Each structure stands twice: as C-alpha cells, then as structure tokens.
Amino acid sequence: MTRLDIAEVLAAVGRGDRGAAAALARTGDGDLARALASHLTAAADGSVYDDPAAFEAFISGGGNVRLYRAVSAVLAGLYDRVRPDRLLDVGTGDGRAVLPALDASSHRPSALAFVEPSAALASTLRRKANDASVHVASAQSYLDSLDATTTFDLVESTFALHAIPPDERDGVLAALARRAGVLAIAEFDVPAFDHGSDAHLRFLAESYARGLAEYDADRDLVAAGFLMPVLTGQLAPGAVRSTWEQPARSWAEQVERAGFTEIELTRLADYWWSPGFLLTARGRPDRVSA
C-alpha cells in the first residue's frame, strides 16, 4: 500500500467513516495497513492504558531504548546540578526514566513523590521504588490535593504532559509554576500542521510506519494495544484521544505563559516520531499562598 493510500485511510478515519477506512486498509500491503485494518474492524476504542501490557512492550523496545537512556542521563546530570531535596515526577509510568537517573546521580533527594494515573503501572513502580511516595492520580487531582504551602525543588515529567488536553494543561502548568523551583519536561518536537490536512496525514502515515517497523515479536501487541489507538484517536470524531502534542517552541510559550522563566530547550535524541527534547525552566514557589 502506498503512503498516499494510508493517508486516504486516515482521512476516512477523520471523517468518522470507520467502515470505509477499514475497507481501504484491507486492500493494502504492509504492517501499517494490516494493523489499521485489524484495529478498525475491532470493537470501539478504550483508553490505551486500560491494559498496560502493550504500553510496556512499546516503551521497552524500538527507539525507546535509546531515547530513555538519553533522558535518564540528562536527568541524572540535572539532579547533580540542582541537588533537589524534594522531587516530584508527574506521569512516572513504571519509573523507566527516573529510577535509572536517580541511580546514576551523585545526589538522591530525601523526598520523592511520583504521580501515575495507571494503577497497574503505579503498582510496578511501588515495587521498584519503595522509598518513594507513589500516588495513583492525574496531575490535576494530585495538585488539587496538596496543602497550599507544598513546594518542590524540582518537578519533572517525561513524555506525559502531552496526554493532558491543552486547556487543562495550562492550569496544571500554572499550578506547578507556584510550586516548582525548577521544571524539567521531556517531550517530542513535533512539526506544526493544520489538523487533518494532507500534510498532517502523510506525516502520521510515514511516522507510524517507521515506528511499527521497529518491533518484531511484540509488533502485533504494540500495534493493537497502543500505536493504532493513539493514531486513530487523534483523528476519529468522538474517539478516546490520548495525546495533544505540539512543537518545542509551543511548549516553551505555554510554560512561559504559565509563569515560568529562564526557559531552555535541549535536544535529547532522534526518534521515529519526532526528536525528543528537554525543556527546563525556573518557577516561583515563593508565590505559594499560605
């Protein structure tokens, strides 16, 4: 199946015509066409984190191995420089980024708070990090639960804040600006497209084909349980959407709008989706209300 054909499949998904999209996908060759055909003829989407097996297989393979190694190394260096006493990690998952970074750093915070909305991933995290306080909660609900004077020397989030819708993310970042001495966010520098445009659909088709090709034995699991729901969820009307990404410069603008200063962007690693980058910024924890 040609790239243009895959883009036509995605266009049908965007129009809400799941049947036509599935029929088109079934006419094609290649892993992405087959994965789309299977997904589009299956039951309606749920959250991609309902069963963490596919997500764990996804982050354990392909380019994620190199990406997370780079993230952990950069975080370890950040801990050495900032030497935080109180560290908050938002969207920690199973600890794949933060735990190796803590092990590699010469400094270990005395208070570790990890926030993860998936109960299954949080359970794994507790077994790995028994000296941390693990909270099964969304970023929003966790921040709302805190005492008004609670602050952190360092707040970090690795490839998690893009799962918060933009309007809600403004509120989360504004709340963090009043509680964080330093903010560190790892995300992807995705190109800016008009949503659903031909250029956007071609980018999705080409990128997801590259990503899927990085998996072998776990390819079907990763496709069915993670990549295809994420892909179609960005396009299908009424679908359970899992990601709202943006270019690095837009992240910087959003963080600045929330009240952070001294914003810096550092490239982390190339990746099949888009290059990873780290954003660091200064918050204003002195503005916390008593």
PDB file of C-alpha atoms in Angstrom:
ATOM      1  CA  MET A   1       0.000   0.000   0.000  1.00  0.00           C
ATOM      2  CA  THR A   2       1.392   3.415  -0.917  1.00  0.00           C
ATOM      3  CA  ARG A   3       1.829   6.245   1.523  1.00  0.00           C
ATOM      4  CA  LEU A   4      -0.979   8.096  -0.210  1.00  0.00           C
ATOM      5  CA  ASP A   5      -3.300   5.143   0.349  1.00  0.00           C
ATOM      6  CA  ILE A   6      -2.533   5.119   4.053  1.00  0.00           C
ATOM      7  CA  ALA A   7      -3.256   8.837   4.133  1.00  0.00           C
ATOM      8  CA  GLU A   8      -6.622   8.078   2.491  1.00  0.00           C
ATOM      9  CA  VAL A   9      -7.343   5.537   5.216  1.00  0.00           C
ATOM     10  CA  LEU A  10      -6.577   8.162   7.849  1.00  0.00           C
ATOM     11  CA  ALA A  11      -8.715  10.724   6.017  1.00  0.00           C
ATOM     12  CA  ALA A  12     -11.668   8.325   6.209  1.00  0.00           C
ATOM     13  CA  VAL A  13     -10.992   7.874   9.920  1.00  0.00           C
ATOM     14  CA  GLY A  14     -11.051  11.654  10.307  1.00  0.00           C
ATOM     15  CA  ARG A  15     -14.424  11.835   8.537  1.00  0.00           C
ATOM     16  CA  GLY A  16     -15.801   9.316  11.000  1.00  0.00           C
ATOM     17  CA  ASP A  17     -16.254   6.620   8.343  1.00  0.00           C
ATOM     18  CA  ARG A  18     -14.615   3.728  10.160  1.00  0.00           C
ATOM     19  CA  GLY A  19     -16.088   1.135   7.780  1.00  0.00           C
ATOM     20  CA  ALA A  20     -14.690   2.819   4.685  1.00  0.00           C
ATOM     21  CA  ALA A  21     -11.334   3.262   6.389  1.00  0.00           C
ATOM     22  CA  ALA A  22     -11.219  -0.441   7.309  1.00  0.00           C
ATOM     23  CA  ALA A  23     -12.163  -1.469   3.778  1.00  0.00           C
ATOM     24  CA  LEU A  24      -9.407   0.696   2.317  1.00  0.00           C
ATOM     25  CA  ALA A  25      -6.855  -0.666   4.791  1.00  0.00           C
ATOM     26  CA  ARG A  26      -7.745  -4.249   3.891  1.00  0.00           C
ATOM     27  CA  THR A  27      -6.741  -3.600   0.279  1.00  0.00           C
ATOM     28  CA  GLY A  28      -3.197  -2.702   1.243  1.00  0.00           C
ATOM     29  CA  ASP A  29       0.056  -4.460   1.981  1.00  0.00           C
ATOM     30  CA  GLY A  30       2.480  -3.762   4.751  1.00  0.00           C
ATOM     31  CA  ASP A  31       2.433  -3.830   8.528  1.00  0.00           C
ATOM     32  CA  LEU A  32       0.706  -0.483   8.996  1.00  0.00           C
ATOM     33  CA  ALA A  33      -2.122  -1.330   6.587  1.00  0.00           C
ATOM     34  CA  ARG A  34      -2.691  -4.666   8.313  1.00  0.00           C
ATOM     35  CA  ALA A  35      -2.575  -3.107  11.773  1.00  0.00           C
ATOM     36  CA  LEU A  36      -5.079  -0.428  10.776  1.00  0.00           C
ATOM     37  CA  ALA A  37      -7.417  -2.966   9.158  1.00  0.00           C
ATOM     38  CA  SER A  38      -7.389  -5.114  12.297  1.00  0.00           C
ATOM     39  CA  HIS A  39      -7.890  -2.164  14.621  1.00  0.00           C
ATOM     40  CA  LEU A  40     -10.637  -0.540  12.588  1.00  0.00           C
ATOM     41  CA  THR A  41     -12.701  -3.736  12.438  1.00  0.00           C
ATOM     42  CA  ALA A  42     -12.354  -4.342  16.191  1.00  0.00           C
ATOM     43  CA  ALA A  43     -14.538  -3.003  18.994  1.00  0.00           C
ATOM     44  CA  ALA A  44     -14.676   0.680  19.851  1.00  0.00           C
ATOM     45  CA  ASP A  45     -11.586   2.218  21.424  1.00  0.00           C
ATOM     46  CA  GLY A  46     -10.928   2.414  25.135  1.00  0.00           C
ATOM     47  CA  SER A  47      -8.027   4.020  26.924  1.00  0.00           C
ATOM     48  CA  VAL A  48      -4.642   2.788  25.721  1.00  0.00           C
ATOM     49  CA  TYR A  49      -3.663   2.469  29.370  1.00  0.00           C
ATOM     50  CA  ASP A  50      -6.530   0.142  30.377  1.00  0.00           C
ATOM     51  CA  ASP A  51      -4.158  -2.813  29.933  1.00  0.00           C
ATOM     52  CA  PRO A  52      -0.536  -1.731  30.331  1.00  0.00           C
ATOM     53  CA  ALA A  53       0.989  -4.775  28.602  1.00  0.00           C
ATOM     54  CA  ALA A  54       1.052  -3.141  25.164  1.00  0.00           C
ATOM     55  CA  PHE A  55       2.393   0.141  26.517  1.00  0.00           C
ATOM     56  CA  GLU A  56       5.113  -1.659  28.463  1.00  0.00           C
ATOM     57  CA  ALA A  57       6.081  -3.620  25.328  1.00  0.00           C
ATOM     58  CA  PHE A  58       6.146  -0.364  23.373  1.00  0.00           C
ATOM     59  CA  ILE A  59       8.427   1.558  25.724  1.00  0.00           C
ATOM     60  CA  SER A  60      10.657  -1.483  26.232  1.00  0.00           C
ATOM     61  CA  GLY A  61      11.546  -1.806  22.552  1.00  0.00           C
ATOM     62  CA  GLY A  62      12.418   0.045  19.379  1.00  0.00           C
ATOM     63  CA  GLY A  63      13.846   3.523  19.594  1.00  0.00           C
ATOM     64  CA  ASN A  64      12.530   3.918  23.130  1.00  0.00           C
ATOM     65  CA  VAL A  65      15.553   2.069  24.498  1.00  0.00           C
ATOM     66  CA  ARG A  66      17.952   4.709  23.160  1.00  0.00           C
ATOM     67  CA  LEU A  67      15.538   7.555  23.960  1.00  0.00           C
ATOM     68  CA  TYR A  68      15.025   6.640  27.602  1.00  0.00           C
ATOM     69  CA  ARG A  69      18.753   6.072  28.072  1.00  0.00           C
ATOM     70  CA  ALA A  70      19.329   9.650  26.880  1.00  0.00           C
ATOM     71  CA  VAL A  71      16.567  11.027  29.107  1.00  0.00           C
ATOM     72  CA  SER A  72      17.883   9.246  32.200  1.00  0.00           C
ATOM     73  CA  ALA A  73      21.402  10.537  31.577  1.00  0.00           C
ATOM     74  CA  VAL A  74      20.201  14.130  31.227  1.00  0.00           C
ATOM     75  CA  LEU A  75      18.038  13.870  34.356  1.00  0.00           C
ATOM     76  CA  ALA A  76      20.949  12.442  36.351  1.00  0.00           C
ATOM     77  CA  GLY A  77      23.041  15.442  35.352  1.00  0.00           C
ATOM     78  CA  LEU A  78      20.190  17.748  36.338  1.00  0.00           C
ATOM     79  CA  TYR A  79      19.988  16.145  39.799  1.00  0.00           C
ATOM     80  CA  ASP A  80      23.734  16.640  40.217  1.00  0.00           C
ATOM     81  CA  ARG A  81      23.414  20.351  39.387  1.00  0.00           C
ATOM     82  CA  VAL A  82      20.148  21.249  41.129  1.00  0.00           C
ATOM     83  CA  ARG A  83      20.564  18.819  44.054  1.00  0.00           C
ATOM     84  CA  PRO A  84      16.848  18.837  44.887  1.00  0.00           C
ATOM     85  CA  ASP A  85      15.705  17.860  48.355  1.00  0.00           C
ATOM     86  CA  ARG A  86      12.081  17.382  47.254  1.00  0.00           C
ATOM     87  CA  LEU A  87      11.437  15.869  43.807  1.00  0.00           C
ATOM     88  CA  LEU A  88       8.049  15.444  42.107  1.00  0.00           C
ATOM     89  CA  ASP A  89       7.748  13.303  38.970  1.00  0.00           C
ATOM     90  CA  VAL A  90       4.441  13.605  37.068  1.00  0.00           C
ATOM     91  CA  GLY A  91       3.345  10.702  34.870  1.00  0.00           C
ATOM     92  CA  THR A  92       6.120   8.422  36.107  1.00  0.00           C
ATOM     93  CA  GLY A  93       4.873   5.228  34.454  1.00  0.00           C
ATOM     94  CA  ASP A  94       6.901   2.292  35.704  1.00  0.00           C
ATOM     95  CA  GLY A  95       9.889   4.521  36.544  1.00  0.00           C
ATOM     96  CA  ARG A  96      11.754   3.793  33.338  1.00  0.00           C
ATOM     97  CA  ALA A  97      13.254   7.292  33.124  1.00  0.00           C
ATOM     98  CA  VAL A  98      13.520   8.495  36.706  1.00  0.00           C
ATOM     99  CA  LEU A  99      14.825   5.398  38.513  1.00  0.00           C
ATOM    100  CA  PRO A 100      17.978   4.914  36.360  1.00  0.00           C
ATOM    101  CA  ALA A 101      18.582   8.664  36.622  1.00  0.00           C
ATOM    102  CA  LEU A 102      18.441   8.523  40.415  1.00  0.00           C
ATOM    103  CA  ASP A 103      20.795   5.534  40.437  1.00  0.00           C
ATOM    104  CA  ALA A 104      23.280   7.329  38.171  1.00  0.00           C
ATOM    105  CA  SER A 105      23.255  10.630  40.056  1.00  0.00           C
ATOM    106  CA  SER A 106      25.598  11.523  42.889  1.00  0.00           C
ATOM    107  CA  HIS A 107      22.628  13.109  44.682  1.00  0.00           C
ATOM    108  CA  ARG A 108      19.415  11.474  45.869  1.00  0.00           C
ATOM    109  CA  PRO A 109      16.526  13.645  47.057  1.00  0.00           C
ATOM    110  CA  SER A 110      15.273  12.956  50.580  1.00  0.00           C
ATOM    111  CA  ALA A 111      11.627  13.146  49.468  1.00  0.00           C
ATOM    112  CA  LEU A 112      10.392  11.518  46.249  1.00  0.00           C
ATOM    113  CA  ALA A 113       6.796  11.889  45.058  1.00  0.00           C
ATOM    114  CA  PHE A 114       5.693  10.002  41.957  1.00  0.00           C
ATOM    115  CA  VAL A 115       2.295  10.582  40.315  1.00  0.00           C
ATOM    116  CA  GLU A 116       0.955   7.982  37.861  1.00  0.00           C
ATOM    117  CA  PRO A 117      -2.704   7.648  36.743  1.00  0.00           C
ATOM    118  CA  SER A 118      -2.427   3.965  35.739  1.00  0.00           C
ATOM    119  CA  ALA A 119      -2.960   1.727  38.776  1.00  0.00           C
ATOM    120  CA  ALA A 120      -1.133  -1.152  37.076  1.00  0.00           C
ATOM    121  CA  LEU A 121       1.939   0.940  36.242  1.00  0.00           C
ATOM    122  CA  ALA A 122       1.872   2.508  39.701  1.00  0.00           C
ATOM    123  CA  SER A 123       1.882  -0.967  41.253  1.00  0.00           C
ATOM    124  CA  THR A 124       5.029  -1.864  39.306  1.00  0.00           C
ATOM    125  CA  LEU A 125       6.548   1.473  40.293  1.00  0.00           C
ATOM    126  CA  ARG A 126       5.937   0.831  44.002  1.00  0.00           C
ATOM    127  CA  ARG A 127       7.825  -2.454  43.818  1.00  0.00           C
ATOM    128  CA  LYS A 128      10.785  -0.754  42.174  1.00  0.00           C
ATOM    129  CA  ALA A 129      10.890   2.412  44.296  1.00  0.00           C
ATOM    130  CA  ASN A 130       9.935   1.555  47.853  1.00  0.00           C
ATOM    131  CA  ASP A 131      11.416   4.784  49.213  1.00  0.00           C
ATOM    132  CA  ALA A 132       9.095   6.940  47.112  1.00  0.00           C
ATOM    133  CA  SER A 133       5.574   8.139  47.749  1.00  0.00           C
ATOM    134  CA  VAL A 134       3.537   6.817  44.788  1.00  0.00           C
ATOM    135  CA  HIS A 135       0.166   8.413  44.062  1.00  0.00           C
ATOM    136  CA  VAL A 136      -2.372   6.879  41.673  1.00  0.00           C
ATOM    137  CA  ALA A 137      -3.866  10.096  40.353  1.00  0.00           C
ATOM    138  CA  SER A 138      -3.957  12.512  37.469  1.00  0.00           C
ATOM    139  CA  ALA A 139      -1.662  15.513  37.641  1.00  0.00           C
ATOM    140  CA  GLN A 140      -4.678  17.756  38.145  1.00  0.00           C
ATOM    141  CA  SER A 141      -6.168  15.812  41.039  1.00  0.00           C
ATOM    142  CA  TYR A 142      -2.814  15.364  42.774  1.00  0.00           C
ATOM    143  CA  LEU A 143      -2.028  19.078  42.662  1.00  0.00           C
ATOM    144  CA  ASP A 144      -5.520  19.900  43.932  1.00  0.00           C
ATOM    145  CA  SER A 145      -4.954  17.586  46.892  1.00  0.00           C
ATOM    146  CA  LEU A 146      -1.800  19.330  48.114  1.00  0.00           C
ATOM    147  CA  ASP A 147      -1.554  21.673  51.031  1.00  0.00           C
ATOM    148  CA  ALA A 148      -1.385  25.260  49.820  1.00  0.00           C
ATOM    149  CA  THR A 149       2.212  25.683  51.024  1.00  0.00           C
ATOM    150  CA  THR A 150       3.684  22.493  49.499  1.00  0.00           C
ATOM    151  CA  THR A 151       6.589  23.140  47.123  1.00  0.00           C
ATOM    152  CA  PHE A 152       9.202  21.058  45.294  1.00  0.00           C
ATOM    153  CA  ASP A 153      12.784  21.865  44.412  1.00  0.00           C
ATOM    154  CA  LEU A 154      12.391  20.034  41.099  1.00  0.00           C
ATOM    155  CA  VAL A 155       9.277  18.961  39.195  1.00  0.00           C
ATOM    156  CA  GLU A 156       9.804  16.747  36.160  1.00  0.00           C
ATOM    157  CA  SER A 157       7.670  14.951  33.597  1.00  0.00           C
ATOM    158  CA  THR A 158       8.885  12.663  30.819  1.00  0.00           C
ATOM    159  CA  PHE A 159       6.601  12.197  27.807  1.00  0.00           C
ATOM    160  CA  ALA A 160       3.477  12.532  29.947  1.00  0.00           C
ATOM    161  CA  LEU A 161       2.171  16.104  29.846  1.00  0.00           C
ATOM    162  CA  HIS A 162       1.152  15.703  26.190  1.00  0.00           C
ATOM    163  CA  ALA A 163      -1.605  13.390  27.459  1.00  0.00           C
ATOM    164  CA  ILE A 164      -3.310  16.346  29.147  1.00  0.00           C
ATOM    165  CA  PRO A 165      -5.645  18.404  26.896  1.00  0.00           C
ATOM    166  CA  PRO A 166      -4.143  21.847  26.190  1.00  0.00           C
ATOM    167  CA  ASP A 167      -6.671  23.893  28.183  1.00  0.00           C
ATOM    168  CA  GLU A 168      -6.263  21.641  31.242  1.00  0.00           C
ATOM    169  CA  ARG A 169      -2.501  21.671  30.773  1.00  0.00           C
ATOM    170  CA  ASP A 170      -2.469  25.462  31.130  1.00  0.00           C
ATOM    171  CA  GLY A 171      -3.939  25.042  34.606  1.00  0.00           C
ATOM    172  CA  VAL A 172      -1.527  22.256  35.564  1.00  0.00           C
ATOM    173  CA  LEU A 173       1.497  24.282  34.470  1.00  0.00           C
ATOM    174  CA  ALA A 174       0.236  27.398  36.260  1.00  0.00           C
ATOM    175  CA  ALA A 175      -0.174  25.355  39.450  1.00  0.00           C
ATOM    176  CA  LEU A 176       3.326  23.923  39.030  1.00  0.00           C
ATOM    177  CA  ALA A 177       4.824  27.383  38.485  1.00  0.00           C
ATOM    178  CA  ARG A 178       3.729  28.280  42.029  1.00  0.00           C
ATOM    179  CA  ARG A 179       5.205  25.072  43.497  1.00  0.00           C
ATOM    180  CA  ALA A 180       8.349  24.247  41.475  1.00  0.00           C
ATOM    181  CA  GLY A 181      11.806  25.690  41.937  1.00  0.00           C
ATOM    182  CA  VAL A 182      12.882  24.072  38.660  1.00  0.00           C
ATOM    183  CA  LEU A 183      10.742  22.427  35.989  1.00  0.00           C
ATOM    184  CA  ALA A 184      12.039  19.763  33.582  1.00  0.00           C
ATOM    185  CA  ILE A 185       9.843  18.392  30.783  1.00  0.00           C
ATOM    186  CA  ALA A 186      10.861  15.794  28.189  1.00  0.00           C
ATOM    187  CA  GLU A 187       8.630  15.807  25.107  1.00  0.00           C
ATOM    188  CA  PHE A 188       8.722  15.473  21.313  1.00  0.00           C
ATOM    189  CA  ASP A 189       9.352  18.372  18.946  1.00  0.00           C
ATOM    190  CA  VAL A 190       6.535  17.552  16.531  1.00  0.00           C
ATOM    191  CA  PRO A 191       6.036  19.662  13.396  1.00  0.00           C
ATOM    192  CA  ALA A 192       3.132  22.102  13.285  1.00  0.00           C
ATOM    193  CA  PHE A 193       0.362  21.049  10.885  1.00  0.00           C
ATOM    194  CA  ASP A 194      -3.208  22.052  10.259  1.00  0.00           C
ATOM    195  CA  HIS A 195      -5.055  19.191  11.925  1.00  0.00           C
ATOM    196  CA  GLY A 196      -6.319  16.670   9.370  1.00  0.00           C
ATOM    197  CA  SER A 197      -4.561  18.349   6.444  1.00  0.00           C
ATOM    198  CA  ASP A 198      -2.940  16.269   3.699  1.00  0.00           C
ATOM    199  CA  ALA A 199       0.499  17.126   5.103  1.00  0.00           C
ATOM    200  CA  HIS A 200      -0.590  16.064   8.582  1.00  0.00           C
ATOM    201  CA  LEU A 201      -1.994  12.737   7.366  1.00  0.00           C
ATOM    202  CA  ARG A 202       1.131  11.983   5.322  1.00  0.00           C
ATOM    203  CA  PHE A 203       3.299  12.742   8.348  1.00  0.00           C
ATOM    204  CA  LEU A 204       1.232  10.388  10.510  1.00  0.00           C
ATOM    205  CA  ALA A 205       1.322   7.622   7.892  1.00  0.00           C
ATOM    206  CA  GLU A 206       5.071   7.833   7.346  1.00  0.00           C
ATOM    207  CA  SER A 207       5.931   8.183  11.037  1.00  0.00           C
ATOM    208  CA  TYR A 208       3.765   5.320  12.282  1.00  0.00           C
ATOM    209  CA  ALA A 209       5.065   3.044   9.536  1.00  0.00           C
ATOM    210  CA  ARG A 210       8.615   3.743  10.770  1.00  0.00           C
ATOM    211  CA  GLY A 211       7.638   3.219  14.387  1.00  0.00           C
ATOM    212  CA  LEU A 212       5.829  -0.054  13.798  1.00  0.00           C
ATOM    213  CA  ALA A 213       8.778  -1.412  11.789  1.00  0.00           C
ATOM    214  CA  GLU A 214      10.998  -1.126  14.884  1.00  0.00           C
ATOM    215  CA  TYR A 215       9.142  -4.005  16.572  1.00  0.00           C
ATOM    216  CA  ASP A 216       9.328  -7.700  15.777  1.00  0.00           C
ATOM    217  CA  ALA A 217       7.915 -10.297  18.186  1.00  0.00           C
ATOM    218  CA  ASP A 218       5.778  -7.704  20.002  1.00  0.00           C
ATOM    219  CA  ARG A 219       4.646  -5.898  16.853  1.00  0.00           C
ATOM    220  CA  ASP A 220       1.015  -7.072  16.919  1.00  0.00           C
ATOM    221  CA  LEU A 221       0.652  -6.342  20.637  1.00  0.00           C
ATOM    222  CA  VAL A 222       2.215  -2.893  20.321  1.00  0.00           C
ATOM    223  CA  ALA A 223       0.089  -2.073  17.275  1.00  0.00           C
ATOM    224  CA  ALA A 224      -3.264  -3.283  18.610  1.00  0.00           C
ATOM    225  CA  GLY A 225      -2.867  -2.163  22.199  1.00  0.00           C
ATOM    226  CA  PHE A 226      -1.054   1.132  21.791  1.00  0.00           C
ATOM    227  CA  LEU A 227       0.031   2.560  18.448  1.00  0.00           C
ATOM    228  CA  MET A 228      -3.222   2.143  16.494  1.00  0.00           C
ATOM    229  CA  PRO A 229      -5.466   3.508  19.272  1.00  0.00           C
ATOM    230  CA  VAL A 230      -3.164   6.501  19.637  1.00  0.00           C
ATOM    231  CA  LEU A 231      -3.038   7.064  15.873  1.00  0.00           C
ATOM    232  CA  THR A 232      -6.766   6.828  15.193  1.00  0.00           C
ATOM    233  CA  GLY A 233      -7.646   8.569  18.445  1.00  0.00           C
ATOM    234  CA  GLN A 234      -6.020  11.740  17.114  1.00  0.00           C
ATOM    235  CA  LEU A 235      -8.372  11.755  14.130  1.00  0.00           C
ATOM    236  CA  ALA A 236     -11.656   9.927  14.716  1.00  0.00           C
ATOM    237  CA  PRO A 237     -14.567  12.108  15.859  1.00  0.00           C
ATOM    238  CA  GLY A 238     -15.545  11.121  19.388  1.00  0.00           C
ATOM    239  CA  ALA A 239     -12.611   8.722  19.845  1.00  0.00           C
ATOM    240  CA  VAL A 240     -10.759   8.436  23.131  1.00  0.00           C
ATOM    241  CA  ARG A 241      -7.836  10.730  22.447  1.00  0.00           C
ATOM    242  CA  SER A 242      -4.528  10.050  24.202  1.00  0.00           C
ATOM    243  CA  THR A 243      -2.199  12.799  23.026  1.00  0.00           C
ATOM    244  CA  TRP A 244      -2.131  16.528  22.313  1.00  0.00           C
ATOM    245  CA  GLU A 245       1.411  17.256  21.163  1.00  0.00           C
ATOM    246  CA  GLN A 246       2.989  20.440  19.840  1.00  0.00           C
ATOM    247  CA  PRO A 247       6.349  21.823  18.641  1.00  0.00           C
ATOM    248  CA  ALA A 248       9.056  22.571  21.187  1.00  0.00           C
ATOM    249  CA  ARG A 249       8.591  26.310  20.705  1.00  0.00           C
ATOM    250  CA  SER A 250       4.901  25.969  21.590  1.00  0.00           C
ATOM    251  CA  TRP A 251       5.828  24.111  24.773  1.00  0.00           C
ATOM    252  CA  ALA A 252       8.174  26.968  25.660  1.00  0.00           C
ATOM    253  CA  GLU A 253       5.419  29.507  25.025  1.00  0.00           C
ATOM    254  CA  GLN A 254       2.928  27.557  27.132  1.00  0.00           C
ATOM    255  CA  VAL A 255       5.389  27.193  30.008  1.00  0.00           C
ATOM    256  CA  GLU A 256       6.210  30.907  29.886  1.00  0.00           C
ATOM    257  CA  ARG A 257       2.503  31.756  29.835  1.00  0.00           C
ATOM    258  CA  ALA A 258       2.088  29.677  32.990  1.00  0.00           C
ATOM    259  CA  GLY A 259       4.615  31.844  34.844  1.00  0.00           C
ATOM    260  CA  PHE A 260       7.960  30.072  34.367  1.00  0.00           C
ATOM    261  CA  THR A 261      11.133  31.946  33.417  1.00  0.00           C
ATOM    262  CA  GLU A 262      14.675  31.148  32.204  1.00  0.00           C
ATOM    263  CA  ILE A 263      13.368  28.570  29.729  1.00  0.00           C
ATOM    264  CA  GLU A 264      15.941  26.428  27.926  1.00  0.00           C
ATOM    265  CA  LEU A 265      15.481  23.713  25.285  1.00  0.00           C
ATOM    266  CA  THR A 266      17.969  20.863  24.815  1.00  0.00           C
ATOM    267  CA  ARG A 267      17.793  18.184  22.122  1.00  0.00           C
ATOM    268  CA  LEU A 268      17.819  14.644  23.535  1.00  0.00           C
ATOM    269  CA  ALA A 269      17.734  12.078  20.723  1.00  0.00           C
ATOM    270  CA  ASP A 270      16.304  11.363  17.298  1.00  0.00           C
ATOM    271  CA  TYR A 271      13.200   9.199  17.301  1.00  0.00           C
ATOM    272  CA  TRP A 272      10.817   7.690  14.724  1.00  0.00           C
ATOM    273  CA  TRP A 273       8.029  10.069  15.712  1.00  0.00           C
ATOM    274  CA  SER A 274       9.906  13.344  16.231  1.00  0.00           C
ATOM    275  CA  PRO A 275      13.117  14.368  18.006  1.00  0.00           C
ATOM    276  CA  GLY A 276      12.978  14.267  21.780  1.00  0.00           C
ATOM    277  CA  PHE A 277      13.901  17.400  23.713  1.00  0.00           C
ATOM    278  CA  LEU A 278      14.213  18.549  27.327  1.00  0.00           C
ATOM    279  CA  LEU A 279      12.749  21.850  28.493  1.00  0.00           C
ATOM    280  CA  THR A 280      13.987  23.340  31.758  1.00  0.00           C
ATOM    281  CA  ALA A 281      12.639  26.472  33.427  1.00  0.00           C
ATOM    282  CA  ARG A 282      12.515  28.354  36.729  1.00  0.00           C
ATOM    283  CA  GLY A 283       9.313  28.515  38.752  1.00  0.00           C
ATOM    284  CA  ARG A 284       8.188  30.863  41.510  1.00  0.00           C
ATOM    285  CA  PRO A 285       7.488  28.736  44.605  1.00  0.00           C
ATOM    286  CA  ASP A 286       7.777  31.884  46.749  1.00  0.00           C
ATOM    287  CA  ARG A 287       4.342  32.832  45.414  1.00  0.00           C
ATOM    288  CA  VAL A 288       2.586  29.909  47.111  1.00  0.00           C
ATOM    289  CA  SER A 289      -0.246  31.233  49.265  1.00  0.00           C
ATOM    290  CA  ALA A 290      -0.164  30.398  52.960  1.00  0.00           C
TER     291      ALA A 290
END
